[in-house]
XYZ file of C-alpha atoms in Angstrom:
175
model
C -29.351 -91.268 -18.610
C -30.076 -91.115 -22.311
C -33.740 -91.511 -23.258
C -32.639 -92.556 -26.760
C -30.678 -95.448 -25.295
C -33.596 -96.490 -23.086
C -35.965 -96.303 -26.075
C -33.574 -98.429 -28.162
C -33.296 -101.012 -25.370
C -37.079 -101.133 -24.949
C -37.488 -101.683 -28.686
C -34.852 -104.451 -28.548
C -36.675 -105.985 -25.574
C -39.941 -106.065 -27.526
C -38.150 -107.643 -30.469
C -36.445 -110.280 -28.283
C -39.753 -111.009 -26.545
C -41.400 -111.551 -29.920
C -38.576 -113.803 -31.101
C -38.871 -115.937 -27.951
C -42.578 -116.360 -28.576
C -41.869 -117.808 -32.014
C -41.670 -121.617 -31.736
C -39.208 -121.761 -34.646
C -36.387 -120.282 -32.566
C -36.435 -123.283 -30.248
C -35.291 -125.596 -33.050
C -31.857 -123.999 -32.757
C -30.816 -124.391 -29.118
C -27.799 -122.121 -29.435
C -29.868 -119.280 -30.874
C -32.654 -119.846 -28.327
C -30.118 -119.738 -25.471
C -28.565 -116.538 -26.805
C -31.951 -114.856 -27.214
C -33.031 -116.089 -23.764
C -29.918 -114.607 -22.172
C -30.510 -111.267 -23.863
C -34.143 -111.345 -22.696
C -32.958 -111.949 -19.140
C -30.519 -109.053 -19.419
C -33.133 -106.643 -20.779
C -36.052 -107.648 -18.514
C -34.956 -105.665 -15.432
C -34.249 -102.626 -17.586
C -37.669 -102.805 -19.275
C -39.435 -103.347 -15.917
C -37.654 -100.408 -14.292
C -38.194 -98.110 -17.295
C -41.909 -98.967 -17.258
C -42.035 -98.346 -13.512
C -40.350 -94.953 -14.012
C -42.741 -93.909 -16.779
C -45.685 -94.940 -14.604
C -44.347 -93.038 -11.584
C -43.783 -89.913 -13.688
C -47.326 -90.112 -15.094
C -48.748 -90.610 -11.593
C -46.688 -87.660 -10.345
C -48.016 -85.392 -13.084
C -51.634 -86.477 -12.354
C -51.130 -86.038 -8.581
C -49.704 -82.519 -9.058
C -52.621 -81.595 -11.271
C -55.160 -82.776 -8.712
C -53.242 -81.525 -5.663
C -55.073 -78.200 -5.665
C -58.418 -79.949 -5.330
C -57.552 -82.626 -2.754
C -54.911 -82.696 -0.035
C -54.496 -86.491 -0.435
C -53.146 -85.932 -3.925
C -50.672 -83.383 -2.573
C -49.370 -85.999 -0.138
C -49.158 -88.563 -2.903
C -47.268 -86.091 -5.099
C -44.759 -85.626 -2.277
C -44.220 -89.375 -2.032
C -43.837 -89.747 -5.773
C -41.335 -86.848 -5.934
C -39.130 -88.841 -3.553
C -39.661 -92.127 -5.401
C -38.921 -90.949 -8.974
C -35.223 -90.129 -8.314
C -34.761 -93.534 -6.676
C -36.195 -95.286 -9.722
C -34.045 -93.089 -12.028
C -30.932 -94.059 -10.032
C -31.844 -97.753 -10.222
C -32.367 -97.491 -14.003
C -29.050 -95.644 -14.446
C -27.342 -98.445 -12.498
C -28.929 -101.068 -14.751
C -27.743 -99.170 -17.839
C -24.119 -99.131 -16.737
C -21.876 -101.311 -18.941
C -21.283 -104.752 -17.489
C -17.985 -106.565 -17.250
C -17.984 -109.374 -19.871
C -16.642 -111.753 -17.220
C -19.560 -111.189 -14.823
C -21.475 -114.234 -16.057
C -18.523 -116.612 -15.928
C -17.755 -119.205 -13.294
C -14.737 -118.916 -11.018
C -12.532 -121.093 -8.897
C -11.791 -119.518 -5.527
C -8.796 -120.532 -3.407
C -8.415 -119.480 0.206
C -5.101 -120.318 1.854
C -3.990 -119.677 5.380
C -0.837 -117.609 5.549
C 1.742 -117.423 8.259
C 0.288 -117.456 11.734
C -0.582 -121.094 12.277
C -4.005 -121.895 13.728
C -5.080 -118.253 13.972
C -4.430 -117.824 10.285
C -6.356 -121.004 9.512
C -9.300 -119.746 11.607
C -9.266 -116.470 9.707
C -9.204 -118.372 6.419
C -12.284 -120.311 7.616
C -14.047 -117.044 8.473
C -13.077 -115.620 5.086
C -14.410 -118.728 3.310
C -17.741 -118.505 5.197
C -17.974 -114.852 4.180
C -17.406 -115.685 0.507
C -19.879 -118.578 0.624
C -22.537 -116.380 2.220
C -21.923 -113.664 -0.382
C -22.329 -116.208 -3.174
C -25.507 -117.567 -1.568
C -27.028 -114.062 -1.366
C -26.362 -113.554 -5.054
C -27.942 -116.869 -5.999
C -24.672 -118.489 -7.066
C -24.017 -122.170 -6.530
C -20.847 -123.152 -4.670
C -19.086 -126.463 -4.393
C -16.019 -127.215 -2.265
C -13.628 -129.025 -4.564
C -10.732 -129.586 -2.174
C -9.948 -128.665 1.421
C -7.438 -129.173 4.203
C -8.975 -128.415 7.564
C -6.940 -127.307 10.549
C -7.212 -128.814 14.028
C -9.347 -125.959 15.406
C -11.954 -125.894 12.615
C -10.339 -123.449 10.209
C -8.842 -124.171 6.791
C -5.227 -124.416 5.781
C -6.265 -124.574 2.147
C -9.650 -124.747 0.416
C -10.718 -124.600 -3.225
C -14.308 -123.700 -4.153
C -16.107 -123.594 -7.498
C -18.532 -120.657 -7.751
C -21.080 -121.060 -10.554
C -23.311 -118.351 -11.954
C -27.098 -118.442 -11.866
C -28.801 -120.896 -14.109
C -25.611 -122.718 -15.025
C -25.268 -125.871 -12.986
C -22.346 -128.173 -13.624
C -21.722 -131.418 -11.875
C -18.280 -132.131 -10.574
C -17.664 -134.532 -13.460
C -18.484 -131.755 -15.935
C -15.896 -129.520 -14.257
C -13.297 -132.284 -14.424
C -13.880 -132.777 -18.181
C -13.163 -129.107 -18.904
């Protein structure tokens, strides 16, 4: 984890935060949206970096006071375990993202050979995908489906939309 990179991202975060506070940026909706997206991308990094710096400072203070008070020694032990966890989380946030991560997708689940058992498995698979999307805060909409007699799906098409981007079905049909 490069401290130079973290410092550069924190400086960019401060700049983006300042630009968002300027009312003039909101006259250009495209620019405001772009700056808002960048702010949303940098916020978790800035929060985690601040948390890491605070934990390191607390660890140094606890180590210094550990000789005088046993409570500080216990706190230093806890912080020694916590700092690597925060460092790992920050390293994960700094990994390059796939440019397609923020795009919407159309998911198709089709039952293969195997008749009703295959359709039941397709239904289970669909529920798994829908639950996964729900846990990530994505919006799903079933666009088309052919149900089987036992409650599974022979064929189902689902639109999965990223956070903060809500399209109606008519908007999807226009595109």
